[in-house]
PDB file of C-alpha atoms in Angstrom:
ATOM      1  CA  UNK A   1     163.968 144.717 154.298  1.00  0.00           C
ATOM      2  CA  UNK A   2     166.855 143.005 152.342  1.00  0.00           C
ATOM      3  CA  UNK A   3     168.272 139.249 153.123  1.00  0.00           C
ATOM      4  CA  UNK A   4     170.075 141.155 156.493  1.00  0.00           C
ATOM      5  CA  UNK A   5     167.240 142.887 157.734  1.00  0.00           C
ATOM      6  CA  UNK A   6     166.815 139.151 159.531  1.00  0.00           C
ATOM      7  CA  UNK A   7     168.771 135.701 160.641  1.00  0.00           C
ATOM      8  CA  UNK A   8     168.039 132.674 160.977  1.00  0.00           C
ATOM      9  CA  UNK A   9     168.846 130.281 164.518  1.00  0.00           C
ATOM     10  CA  UNK A  10     167.302 127.776 166.184  1.00  0.00           C
ATOM     11  CA  UNK A  11     164.299 128.119 168.183  1.00  0.00           C
ATOM     12  CA  UNK A  12     164.147 128.182 172.033  1.00  0.00           C
ATOM     13  CA  UNK A  13     161.296 127.528 174.028  1.00  0.00           C
ATOM     14  CA  UNK A  14     160.859 131.153 174.712  1.00  0.00           C
ATOM     15  CA  UNK A  15     159.850 130.451 170.794  1.00  0.00           C
ATOM     16  CA  UNK A  16     156.861 128.701 171.058  1.00  0.00           C
ATOM     17  CA  UNK A  17     153.945 131.403 171.573  1.00  0.00           C
ATOM     18  CA  UNK A  18     155.633 132.969 168.563  1.00  0.00           C
ATOM     19  CA  UNK A  19     155.442 130.621 166.918  1.00  0.00           C
ATOM     20  CA  UNK A  20     152.090 129.252 167.499  1.00  0.00           C
ATOM     21  CA  UNK A  21     150.779 133.599 167.086  1.00  0.00           C
ATOM     22  CA  UNK A  22     152.457 133.214 163.452  1.00  0.00           C
ATOM     23  CA  UNK A  23     150.958 129.811 162.609  1.00  0.00           C
ATOM     24  CA  UNK A  24     147.737 130.946 163.841  1.00  0.00           C
ATOM     25  CA  UNK A  25     146.768 132.768 160.547  1.00  0.00           C
ATOM     26  CA  UNK A  26     147.928 130.460 158.408  1.00  0.00           C
ATOM     27  CA  UNK A  27     145.731 127.230 160.135  1.00  0.00           C
ATOM     28  CA  UNK A  28     142.837 130.225 160.478  1.00  0.00           C
ATOM     29  CA  UNK A  29     142.083 129.637 156.419  1.00  0.00           C
ATOM     30  CA  UNK A  30     142.780 126.272 157.144  1.00  0.00           C
ATOM     31  CA  UNK A  31     147.086 126.686 155.381  1.00  0.00           C
ATOM     32  CA  UNK A  32     148.409 124.579 158.266  1.00  0.00           C
ATOM     33  CA  UNK A  33     146.703 121.871 160.246  1.00  0.00           C
ATOM     34  CA  UNK A  34     146.849 123.713 164.777  1.00  0.00           C
ATOM     35  CA  UNK A  35     148.582 122.429 166.848  1.00  0.00           C
ATOM     36  CA  UNK A  36     147.680 122.695 170.719  1.00  0.00           C
ATOM     37  CA  UNK A  37     150.990 124.926 172.114  1.00  0.00           C
ATOM     38  CA  UNK A  38     152.512 121.557 174.307  1.00  0.00           C
ATOM     39  CA  UNK A  39     152.801 120.303 170.843  1.00  0.00           C
ATOM     40  CA  UNK A  40     154.867 122.783 169.425  1.00  0.00           C
ATOM     41  CA  UNK A  41     156.942 122.498 172.869  1.00  0.00           C
ATOM     42  CA  UNK A  42     157.319 118.817 172.136  1.00  0.00           C
ATOM     43  CA  UNK A  43     159.446 120.101 168.298  1.00  0.00           C
ATOM     44  CA  UNK A  44     160.530 122.740 169.741  1.00  0.00           C
ATOM     45  CA  UNK A  45     163.782 121.223 169.075  1.00  0.00           C
ATOM     46  CA  UNK A  46     163.025 120.692 165.095  1.00  0.00           C
ATOM     47  CA  UNK A  47     162.208 123.894 165.078  1.00  0.00           C
ATOM     48  CA  UNK A  48     163.884 127.093 163.392  1.00  0.00           C
ATOM     49  CA  UNK A  49     162.728 130.924 163.023  1.00  0.00           C
ATOM     50  CA  UNK A  50     164.189 133.740 161.779  1.00  0.00           C
ATOM     51  CA  UNK A  51     163.768 136.748 163.675  1.00  0.00           C
ATOM     52  CA  UNK A  52     164.747 140.031 162.055  1.00  0.00           C
ATOM     53  CA  UNK A  53     166.678 142.924 163.381  1.00  0.00           C
ATOM     54  CA  UNK A  54     164.597 144.214 166.364  1.00  0.00           C
ATOM     55  CA  UNK A  55     164.236 141.044 167.620  1.00  0.00           C
ATOM     56  CA  UNK A  56     161.127 140.207 166.168  1.00  0.00           C
ATOM     57  CA  UNK A  57     159.976 136.360 164.642  1.00  0.00           C
ATOM     58  CA  UNK A  58     159.176 136.711 161.837  1.00  0.00           C
ATOM     59  CA  UNK A  59     159.128 132.944 160.042  1.00  0.00           C
ATOM     60  CA  UNK A  60     159.388 129.951 161.388  1.00  0.00           C
ATOM     61  CA  UNK A  61     159.564 125.907 159.890  1.00  0.00           C
ATOM     62  CA  UNK A  62     160.924 122.493 160.672  1.00  0.00           C
ATOM     63  CA  UNK A  63     161.995 119.508 159.636  1.00  0.00           C
ATOM     64  CA  UNK A  64     160.847 115.446 161.343  1.00  0.00           C
ATOM     65  CA  UNK A  65     162.656 112.866 161.258  1.00  0.00           C
ATOM     66  CA  UNK A  66     160.668 109.827 159.505  1.00  0.00           C
ATOM     67  CA  UNK A  67     162.919 107.218 158.810  1.00  0.00           C
ATOM     68  CA  UNK A  68     167.031 106.337 158.098  1.00  0.00           C
ATOM     69  CA  UNK A  69     166.972 108.981 155.094  1.00  0.00           C
ATOM     70  CA  UNK A  70     163.063 110.583 155.261  1.00  0.00           C
ATOM     71  CA  UNK A  71     162.954 113.909 156.728  1.00  0.00           C
ATOM     72  CA  UNK A  72     159.929 116.127 156.395  1.00  0.00           C
ATOM     73  CA  UNK A  73     159.287 120.066 155.756  1.00  0.00           C
ATOM     74  CA  UNK A  74     157.517 120.979 158.492  1.00  0.00           C
ATOM     75  CA  UNK A  75     155.347 124.466 159.716  1.00  0.00           C
ATOM     76  CA  UNK A  76     157.227 126.856 157.123  1.00  0.00           C
ATOM     77  CA  UNK A  77     155.266 130.591 157.794  1.00  0.00           C
ATOM     78  CA  UNK A  78     156.663 133.659 157.279  1.00  0.00           C
ATOM     79  CA  UNK A  79     155.236 137.005 158.883  1.00  0.00           C
ATOM     80  CA  UNK A  80     152.233 138.666 155.803  1.00  0.00           C
ATOM     81  CA  UNK A  81     154.667 142.034 154.982  1.00  0.00           C
ATOM     82  CA  UNK A  82     157.930 139.636 155.558  1.00  0.00           C
ATOM     83  CA  UNK A  83     156.384 137.652 151.979  1.00  0.00           C
ATOM     84  CA  UNK A  84     158.404 138.391 149.147  1.00  0.00           C
ATOM     85  CA  UNK A  85     161.621 139.869 151.477  1.00  0.00           C
ATOM     86  CA  UNK A  86     163.788 135.726 150.371  1.00  0.00           C
ATOM     87  CA  UNK A  87     162.470 134.599 154.441  1.00  0.00           C
ATOM     88  CA  UNK A  88     161.081 131.423 153.512  1.00  0.00           C
ATOM     89  CA  UNK A  89     164.004 130.684 151.438  1.00  0.00           C
ATOM     90  CA  UNK A  90     166.156 131.667 154.142  1.00  0.00           C
ATOM     91  CA  UNK A  91     164.485 129.046 156.123  1.00  0.00           C
ATOM     92  CA  UNK A  92     163.936 126.129 153.514  1.00  0.00           C
ATOM     93  CA  UNK A  93     167.683 126.249 153.233  1.00  0.00           C
ATOM     94  CA  UNK A  94     168.632 126.142 156.344  1.00  0.00           C
ATOM     95  CA  UNK A  95     166.153 123.380 157.034  1.00  0.00           C
ATOM     96  CA  UNK A  96     167.101 121.422 154.282  1.00  0.00           C
ATOM     97  CA  UNK A  97     170.749 121.693 155.595  1.00  0.00           C
ATOM     98  CA  UNK A  98     169.601 120.374 158.966  1.00  0.00           C
ATOM     99  CA  UNK A  99     169.028 117.721 156.851  1.00  0.00           C
ATOM    100  CA  UNK A 100     172.180 117.172 155.095  1.00  0.00           C
ATOM    101  CA  UNK A 101     173.744 117.270 158.081  1.00  0.00           C
ATOM    102  CA  UNK A 102     171.754 114.478 159.631  1.00  0.00           C
ATOM    103  CA  UNK A 103     171.970 112.172 156.698  1.00  0.00           C
ATOM    104  CA  UNK A 104     169.031 113.014 155.027  1.00  0.00           C
ATOM    105  CA  UNK A 105     168.884 112.203 151.526  1.00  0.00           C
ATOM    106  CA  UNK A 106     165.021 112.792 150.678  1.00  0.00           C
ATOM    107  CA  UNK A 107     163.068 116.080 152.667  1.00  0.00           C
ATOM    108  CA  UNK A 108     158.057 116.014 151.905  1.00  0.00           C
ATOM    109  CA  UNK A 109     156.469 118.351 152.393  1.00  0.00           C
ATOM    110  CA  UNK A 110     152.334 118.558 152.094  1.00  0.00           C
ATOM    111  CA  UNK A 111     152.094 121.533 150.708  1.00  0.00           C
ATOM    112  CA  UNK A 112     149.348 125.177 148.478  1.00  0.00           C
ATOM    113  CA  UNK A 113     152.838 126.665 148.077  1.00  0.00           C
ATOM    114  CA  UNK A 114     153.852 123.980 145.104  1.00  0.00           C
ATOM    115  CA  UNK A 115     155.236 126.633 143.205  1.00  0.00           C
ATOM    116  CA  UNK A 116     157.961 128.047 146.134  1.00  0.00           C
ATOM    117  CA  UNK A 117     158.761 124.066 147.402  1.00  0.00           C
ATOM    118  CA  UNK A 118     158.752 124.024 142.872  1.00  0.00           C
ATOM    119  CA  UNK A 119     160.796 126.589 143.044  1.00  0.00           C
ATOM    120  CA  UNK A 120     163.314 125.062 144.978  1.00  0.00           C
ATOM    121  CA  UNK A 121     163.593 121.592 143.699  1.00  0.00           C
ATOM    122  CA  UNK A 122     160.140 119.850 145.102  1.00  0.00           C
ATOM    123  CA  UNK A 123     158.276 117.813 143.062  1.00  0.00           C
ATOM    124  CA  UNK A 124     155.190 116.700 143.246  1.00  0.00           C
ATOM    125  CA  UNK A 125     155.205 112.482 143.847  1.00  0.00           C
ATOM    126  CA  UNK A 126     151.746 109.786 144.508  1.00  0.00           C
ATOM    127  CA  UNK A 127     152.226 107.069 145.887  1.00  0.00           C
ATOM    128  CA  UNK A 128     155.235 104.458 146.374  1.00  0.00           C
ATOM    129  CA  UNK A 129     157.558 106.409 147.203  1.00  0.00           C
ATOM    130  CA  UNK A 130     158.900 103.652 150.468  1.00  0.00           C
ATOM    131  CA  UNK A 131     159.267  99.998 149.697  1.00  0.00           C
ATOM    132  CA  UNK A 132     156.142  97.865 151.318  1.00  0.00           C
ATOM    133  CA  UNK A 133     158.972  96.722 154.358  1.00  0.00           C
ATOM    134  CA  UNK A 134     159.723 100.931 155.322  1.00  0.00           C
ATOM    135  CA  UNK A 135     155.889 101.837 154.147  1.00  0.00           C
ATOM    136  CA  UNK A 136     154.474  99.267 156.839  1.00  0.00           C
ATOM    137  CA  UNK A 137     156.978 100.781 160.211  1.00  0.00           C
ATOM    138  CA  UNK A 138     156.009 104.382 159.164  1.00  0.00           C
ATOM    139  CA  UNK A 139     151.725 103.019 159.543  1.00  0.00           C
ATOM    140  CA  UNK A 140     153.207 102.522 163.003  1.00  0.00           C
ATOM    141  CA  UNK A 141     153.320 105.888 164.478  1.00  0.00           C
ATOM    142  CA  UNK A 142     151.091 108.015 165.738  1.00  0.00           C
ATOM    143  CA  UNK A 143     151.925 111.149 163.949  1.00  0.00           C
ATOM    144  CA  UNK A 144     149.828 112.301 161.919  1.00  0.00           C
ATOM    145  CA  UNK A 145     152.667 114.601 158.932  1.00  0.00           C
ATOM    146  CA  UNK A 146     154.103 110.720 158.418  1.00  0.00           C
ATOM    147  CA  UNK A 147     150.145 109.590 158.542  1.00  0.00           C
ATOM    148  CA  UNK A 148     149.642 112.882 155.360  1.00  0.00           C
ATOM    149  CA  UNK A 149     153.009 111.323 154.081  1.00  0.00           C
ATOM    150  CA  UNK A 150     151.564 108.024 153.629  1.00  0.00           C
ATOM    151  CA  UNK A 151     148.194 109.012 152.326  1.00  0.00           C
ATOM    152  CA  UNK A 152     146.280 107.243 154.994  1.00  0.00           C
ATOM    153  CA  UNK A 153     142.371 107.671 154.504  1.00  0.00           C
ATOM    154  CA  UNK A 154     142.436 108.309 158.171  1.00  0.00           C
ATOM    155  CA  UNK A 155     144.226 112.640 156.947  1.00  0.00           C
ATOM    156  CA  UNK A 156     142.618 112.914 154.314  1.00  0.00           C
ATOM    157  CA  UNK A 157     139.164 115.687 155.263  1.00  0.00           C
ATOM    158  CA  UNK A 158     142.300 117.552 156.317  1.00  0.00           C
ATOM    159  CA  UNK A 159     144.034 117.307 153.680  1.00  0.00           C
ATOM    160  CA  UNK A 160     142.300 118.307 150.357  1.00  0.00           C
ATOM    161  CA  UNK A 161     144.120 120.121 148.903  1.00  0.00           C
ATOM    162  CA  UNK A 162     147.657 119.803 149.707  1.00  0.00           C
ATOM    163  CA  UNK A 163     150.584 118.415 146.790  1.00  0.00           C
ATOM    164  CA  UNK A 164     152.104 115.953 147.988  1.00  0.00           C
ATOM    165  CA  UNK A 165     155.691 116.606 146.920  1.00  0.00           C
ATOM    166  CA  UNK A 166     159.001 115.922 146.990  1.00  0.00           C
ATOM    167  CA  UNK A 167     163.428 116.764 147.120  1.00  0.00           C
ATOM    168  CA  UNK A 168     165.643 114.772 146.748  1.00  0.00           C
ATOM    169  CA  UNK A 169     169.057 116.375 148.132  1.00  0.00           C
ATOM    170  CA  UNK A 170     172.137 116.542 147.288  1.00  0.00           C
TER     171      UNK A 170
END
């Protein structure tokens, strides 16, 4: 299985059941938060997927814009038999390219996979990575990912053990 045996592309609505099936084992392991299918449909335009030469979905990841300069890498998942084959790297590279094309300069992730993201230039962060005025605006969002980014107490039970990481795009 070489990098040439898969491609990365924009997700389509027909991919949503496959994205959900790909993510489900990670939800069961409490690595990713579960989402209802409707949430995947609502965010399908944020997703990139990797598919093998037979057209099977083997990975996914999403870019969610949080603020003028800030985006989040969400739902990065790779099928277990495709781990360590460059799929996650290719998806993250595409997400970063998408972020740059939107004018974003920083990418956030909340992850247990600190080594993977660390190898890709992400660093652990603490509080205060946005100013008080931006914090106040972001706190108005009903989006759980933004609550995780802000480290709000209402999401703490779901994020215990995760590391908040940030990368400055160059």
